[in-house]
CSV table of C-alpha atoms in Angstrom, one decimal:
chain,number,residue,atom,x,y,z
A,997,UNK,CA,-38.7,-18.1,37.2
A,998,UNK,CA,-37.2,-16.1,34.3
A,999,UNK,CA,-36.9,-12.3,34.8
A,1000,UNK,CA,-34.8,-9.4,33.4
A,1001,UNK,CA,-32.0,-10.5,35.7
A,1002,UNK,CA,-32.5,-14.3,35.8
A,1003,UNK,CA,-31.4,-15.8,32.6
A,1004,UNK,CA,-30.8,-19.4,33.9
A,1005,UNK,CA,-33.2,-21.6,35.7
A,1006,UNK,CA,-32.2,-24.8,37.4
A,1007,UNK,CA,-34.7,-27.6,38.1
A,1008,UNK,CA,-34.7,-31.0,39.8
A,1009,UNK,CA,-34.4,-34.2,37.9
A,1010,UNK,CA,-35.5,-37.4,39.7
A,1011,UNK,CA,-35.9,-41.0,38.7
A,1012,UNK,CA,-38.9,-43.2,38.5
A,1013,UNK,CA,-39.4,-45.5,41.6
A,1014,UNK,CA,-39.1,-49.2,40.9
A,1015,UNK,CA,-38.2,-52.2,43.1
A,1016,UNK,CA,-34.6,-53.0,44.2
A,1017,UNK,CA,-31.7,-51.6,46.1
A,1018,UNK,CA,-30.0,-50.2,43.0
A,1019,UNK,CA,-33.1,-48.1,42.1
A,1020,UNK,CA,-33.2,-46.8,45.7
A,1021,UNK,CA,-29.5,-45.9,45.6
A,1022,UNK,CA,-29.9,-44.1,42.2
A,1023,UNK,CA,-32.9,-42.1,43.4
A,1024,UNK,CA,-31.2,-41.2,46.7
A,1025,UNK,CA,-28.0,-40.2,44.9
A,1026,UNK,CA,-30.0,-38.0,42.5
A,1027,UNK,CA,-31.7,-36.3,45.4
A,1028,UNK,CA,-28.4,-35.8,47.2
A,1029,UNK,CA,-27.0,-34.1,44.0
A,1030,UNK,CA,-30.1,-32.0,43.7
A,1031,UNK,CA,-29.9,-30.9,47.3
A,1032,UNK,CA,-26.3,-29.8,46.8
A,1033,UNK,CA,-26.5,-27.9,43.6
A,1034,UNK,CA,-30.0,-26.4,44.2
A,1035,UNK,CA,-29.0,-25.4,47.7
A,1036,UNK,CA,-25.8,-23.8,46.6
A,1037,UNK,CA,-27.7,-21.9,43.8
A,1038,UNK,CA,-30.2,-20.7,46.3
A,1039,UNK,CA,-27.3,-19.3,48.4
A,1040,UNK,CA,-25.9,-17.5,45.3
A,1041,UNK,CA,-23.3,-20.0,44.3
A,1042,UNK,CA,-24.7,-22.0,41.3
A,1043,UNK,CA,-22.2,-24.4,39.8
A,1044,UNK,CA,-24.0,-27.1,37.8
A,1045,UNK,CA,-27.4,-28.3,36.6
A,1046,UNK,CA,-28.8,-31.5,35.1
A,1047,UNK,CA,-29.4,-31.5,31.4
A,1048,UNK,CA,-32.8,-33.1,31.8
A,1049,UNK,CA,-34.2,-30.1,33.7
A,1050,UNK,CA,-32.6,-26.7,33.1
A,1051,UNK,CA,-33.3,-23.7,31.0
A,1052,UNK,CA,-31.3,-20.7,29.8
A,1053,UNK,CA,-31.8,-17.6,27.7
A,1054,UNK,CA,-31.1,-17.9,24.0
A,1055,UNK,CA,-29.3,-14.6,23.9
A,1056,UNK,CA,-27.0,-15.6,26.8
A,1057,UNK,CA,-26.3,-18.9,25.1
A,1058,UNK,CA,-25.1,-17.3,21.9
A,1059,UNK,CA,-23.2,-14.4,23.7
A,1060,UNK,CA,-20.7,-16.9,25.1
A,1061,UNK,CA,-20.6,-19.1,22.0
A,1062,UNK,CA,-22.9,-21.9,23.2
A,1063,UNK,CA,-21.1,-25.2,23.6
A,1064,UNK,CA,-18.2,-24.2,21.4
A,1065,UNK,CA,-15.6,-24.6,24.2
A,1066,UNK,CA,-16.7,-28.2,24.8
A,1067,UNK,CA,-17.4,-29.3,21.2
A,1068,UNK,CA,-14.9,-32.2,21.7
A,1069,UNK,CA,-17.0,-33.8,24.4
A,1070,UNK,CA,-19.6,-36.5,23.9
A,1071,UNK,CA,-21.5,-35.5,27.0
A,1072,UNK,CA,-21.6,-32.9,29.8
A,1073,UNK,CA,-21.6,-29.8,27.6
A,1074,UNK,CA,-24.8,-28.5,29.1
A,1075,UNK,CA,-23.5,-29.0,32.6
A,1076,UNK,CA,-20.3,-27.2,31.8
A,1077,UNK,CA,-22.2,-24.4,30.1
A,1078,UNK,CA,-24.0,-23.8,33.5
A,1079,UNK,CA,-20.7,-23.9,35.4
A,1080,UNK,CA,-19.2,-21.3,33.1
A,1081,UNK,CA,-22.1,-18.9,33.0
A,1082,UNK,CA,-24.3,-19.3,36.1
A,1083,UNK,CA,-23.8,-16.8,38.8
A,1084,UNK,CA,-25.9,-15.7,41.8
A,1085,UNK,CA,-27.3,-12.7,40.0
A,1086,UNK,CA,-28.4,-14.4,36.8
A,1087,UNK,CA,-29.6,-17.8,38.1
A,1088,UNK,CA,-32.9,-18.9,39.7
A,1089,UNK,CA,-34.1,-22.3,40.9
A,1090,UNK,CA,-37.4,-24.0,40.4
A,1091,UNK,CA,-37.9,-26.9,42.9
A,1092,UNK,CA,-41.7,-27.3,43.0
A,1093,UNK,CA,-42.9,-31.0,42.3
A,1094,UNK,CA,-44.8,-30.1,39.2
A,1095,UNK,CA,-41.7,-28.7,37.6
A,1096,UNK,CA,-39.6,-31.8,38.1
A,1097,UNK,CA,-38.7,-34.3,35.4
A,1098,UNK,CA,-38.9,-38.0,36.0
A,1099,UNK,CA,-36.4,-40.2,34.2
A,1100,UNK,CA,-36.0,-44.0,33.9
A,1101,UNK,CA,-33.2,-45.3,36.1
A,1102,UNK,CA,-30.6,-47.7,34.9
A,1103,UNK,CA,-31.4,-51.3,35.5
A,1104,UNK,CA,-27.9,-52.8,36.0
A,1105,UNK,CA,-25.1,-51.8,38.3
A,1106,UNK,CA,-22.7,-51.6,35.4
A,1107,UNK,CA,-24.9,-49.2,33.4
A,1108,UNK,CA,-25.2,-46.9,36.4
A,1109,UNK,CA,-21.5,-47.1,37.0
A,1110,UNK,CA,-20.8,-46.0,33.4
A,1111,UNK,CA,-23.4,-43.2,33.7
A,1112,UNK,CA,-21.8,-41.9,36.9
A,1113,UNK,CA,-18.3,-42.1,35.3
A,1114,UNK,CA,-19.6,-39.9,32.5
A,1115,UNK,CA,-20.8,-37.3,34.9
A,1116,UNK,CA,-17.6,-37.3,36.9
A,1117,UNK,CA,-15.4,-37.2,33.8
A,1118,UNK,CA,-16.6,-33.7,32.9
A,1119,UNK,CA,-15.8,-32.3,36.3
A,1120,UNK,CA,-12.2,-31.8,35.3
A,1121,UNK,CA,-13.4,-28.7,33.4
A,1122,UNK,CA,-15.2,-27.1,36.3
A,1123,UNK,CA,-14.0,-23.7,37.6
A,1124,UNK,CA,-11.3,-24.1,40.3
A,1125,UNK,CA,-13.6,-22.5,42.9
A,1126,UNK,CA,-16.2,-25.2,42.1
A,1127,UNK,CA,-13.6,-28.0,42.5
A,1128,UNK,CA,-12.7,-26.6,46.0
A,1129,UNK,CA,-16.4,-26.4,46.9
A,1130,UNK,CA,-17.1,-29.9,45.8
A,1131,UNK,CA,-14.1,-31.2,47.8
A,1132,UNK,CA,-15.7,-30.0,51.1
A,1133,UNK,CA,-18.3,-32.7,51.4
A,1134,UNK,CA,-16.1,-35.7,51.0
A,1135,UNK,CA,-13.6,-34.0,53.4
A,1136,UNK,CA,-16.3,-33.5,55.9
A,1137,UNK,CA,-17.5,-37.1,55.6
A,1138,UNK,CA,-13.9,-38.4,56.1
A,1139,UNK,CA,-13.4,-36.3,59.2
A,1140,UNK,CA,-16.8,-37.0,60.7
A,1141,UNK,CA,-16.7,-40.8,60.3
A,1142,UNK,CA,-13.1,-40.9,61.4
A,1143,UNK,CA,-14.1,-39.2,64.6
A,1144,UNK,CA,-17.1,-41.6,65.1
A,1145,UNK,CA,-14.8,-44.6,64.7
A,1146,UNK,CA,-12.4,-43.1,67.2
A,1147,UNK,CA,-15.3,-42.6,69.6
A,1148,UNK,CA,-16.2,-46.3,69.4
A,1149,UNK,CA,-12.8,-47.4,70.6
A,1150,UNK,CA,-12.0,-44.6,73.1
A,1151,UNK,CA,-14.2,-44.7,76.1
A,1152,UNK,CA,-13.5,-41.1,76.9
A,1153,UNK,CA,-15.1,-40.1,73.5
A,1154,UNK,CA,-18.0,-42.5,73.6
A,1155,UNK,CA,-20.6,-40.1,74.9
A,1156,UNK,CA,-19.4,-37.5,72.3
A,1157,UNK,CA,-19.8,-40.2,69.6
A,1158,UNK,CA,-23.4,-40.9,70.6
A,1159,UNK,CA,-24.3,-37.2,70.8
A,1160,UNK,CA,-22.7,-36.4,67.5
A,1161,UNK,CA,-24.4,-39.3,65.7
A,1162,UNK,CA,-27.8,-38.3,67.1
A,1163,UNK,CA,-27.3,-34.6,66.2
A,1164,UNK,CA,-26.3,-35.5,62.6
A,1165,UNK,CA,-29.1,-38.0,62.2
A,1166,UNK,CA,-31.8,-35.7,63.4
A,1167,UNK,CA,-30.4,-32.8,61.4
A,1168,UNK,CA,-30.6,-34.9,58.3
A,1169,UNK,CA,-34.2,-36.0,59.3
A,1170,UNK,CA,-35.2,-32.4,59.7
A,1171,UNK,CA,-33.7,-31.4,56.3
A,1172,UNK,CA,-35.3,-34.3,54.5
A,1173,UNK,CA,-38.7,-33.7,56.0
A,1174,UNK,CA,-38.5,-30.1,54.9
A,1175,UNK,CA,-37.4,-31.1,51.4
A,1176,UNK,CA,-40.1,-33.7,51.2
A,1177,UNK,CA,-42.7,-31.0,51.9
A,1178,UNK,CA,-40.9,-28.6,49.5
A,1179,UNK,CA,-40.0,-30.7,46.5
A,1180,UNK,CA,-41.4,-34.1,47.2
A,1181,UNK,CA,-40.0,-37.5,46.2
A,1182,UNK,CA,-37.3,-37.5,48.9
A,1183,UNK,CA,-36.2,-40.9,50.0
A,1184,UNK,CA,-36.8,-42.2,53.6
A,1185,UNK,CA,-34.5,-40.3,55.8
A,1186,UNK,CA,-34.2,-43.0,58.5
A,1187,UNK,CA,-31.9,-45.0,56.1
A,1188,UNK,CA,-29.9,-42.0,55.2
A,1189,UNK,CA,-26.8,-42.5,57.4
A,1190,UNK,CA,-26.3,-46.0,56.0
A,1191,UNK,CA,-27.1,-45.0,52.4
A,1192,UNK,CA,-24.8,-41.9,52.7
A,1193,UNK,CA,-21.8,-44.2,53.6
A,1194,UNK,CA,-22.6,-46.6,50.8
A,1195,UNK,CA,-22.9,-43.8,48.2
A,1196,UNK,CA,-19.7,-42.2,49.6
A,1197,UNK,CA,-17.7,-45.4,49.0
A,1198,UNK,CA,-19.3,-46.1,45.6
A,1199,UNK,CA,-18.6,-42.5,44.5
A,1200,UNK,CA,-14.9,-42.8,45.6
A,1201,UNK,CA,-14.5,-46.0,43.6
A,1202,UNK,CA,-16.1,-44.4,40.5
A,1203,UNK,CA,-13.9,-41.3,40.9
A,1204,UNK,CA,-10.8,-43.5,41.2
A,1205,UNK,CA,-11.8,-45.4,38.1
A,1206,UNK,CA,-12.1,-42.1,36.2
A,1207,UNK,CA,-8.8,-40.9,37.6
A,1208,UNK,CA,-6.9,-44.1,36.7
A,1209,UNK,CA,-8.1,-43.7,33.1
A,1210,UNK,CA,-7.9,-39.9,33.2
A,1211,UNK,CA,-9.8,-38.4,30.3
A,1212,UNK,CA,-8.1,-35.8,28.1
A,1213,UNK,CA,-10.6,-33.1,29.2
A,1214,UNK,CA,-9.3,-33.2,32.8
A,1215,UNK,CA,-7.2,-30.2,33.8
């Protein structure tokens, strides 16, 4: 995917499938993250990448001083490098199954919790525009599920609740089927509405745990 214009290539990093609900959540979370950052990059708004599957031009790396700005961090320097340098004109994506990396998932809830905290802890150094962009999804979820709950208790909104739930469900189904054919390894879409809520709550808890013990690198 490299060319004279494309100096950064973002790929997909998935996790090996094993038994258990934790493994399912980890794999689904990874796919959600990939859909978001790969989708935004495809639309000309790259903002992050996963260190286990990205590439960048050596000249570009040294032109901006490499990881010098984040030399104080124990992790996340590669992700922040992408946030600083990746733009629509210089970034390409590579989503084909044969170009994916497969990593071993954490075996315990605490290990995964710590891993997610590390990822979130570096987001304080993202560009302001990226922070605004990333706030749209949780805001959408809060509004959407608030409306659904209201629809359950207000008869006048009940038909709208059912219609909205079905529209969102089948929209997700279509997207996941498309992605399954495009990149493979996408989790079963029929569980997505439930898993989305679970991951949303878990991510809020993890974010709050980071915020309470706010790292020095947060702006």
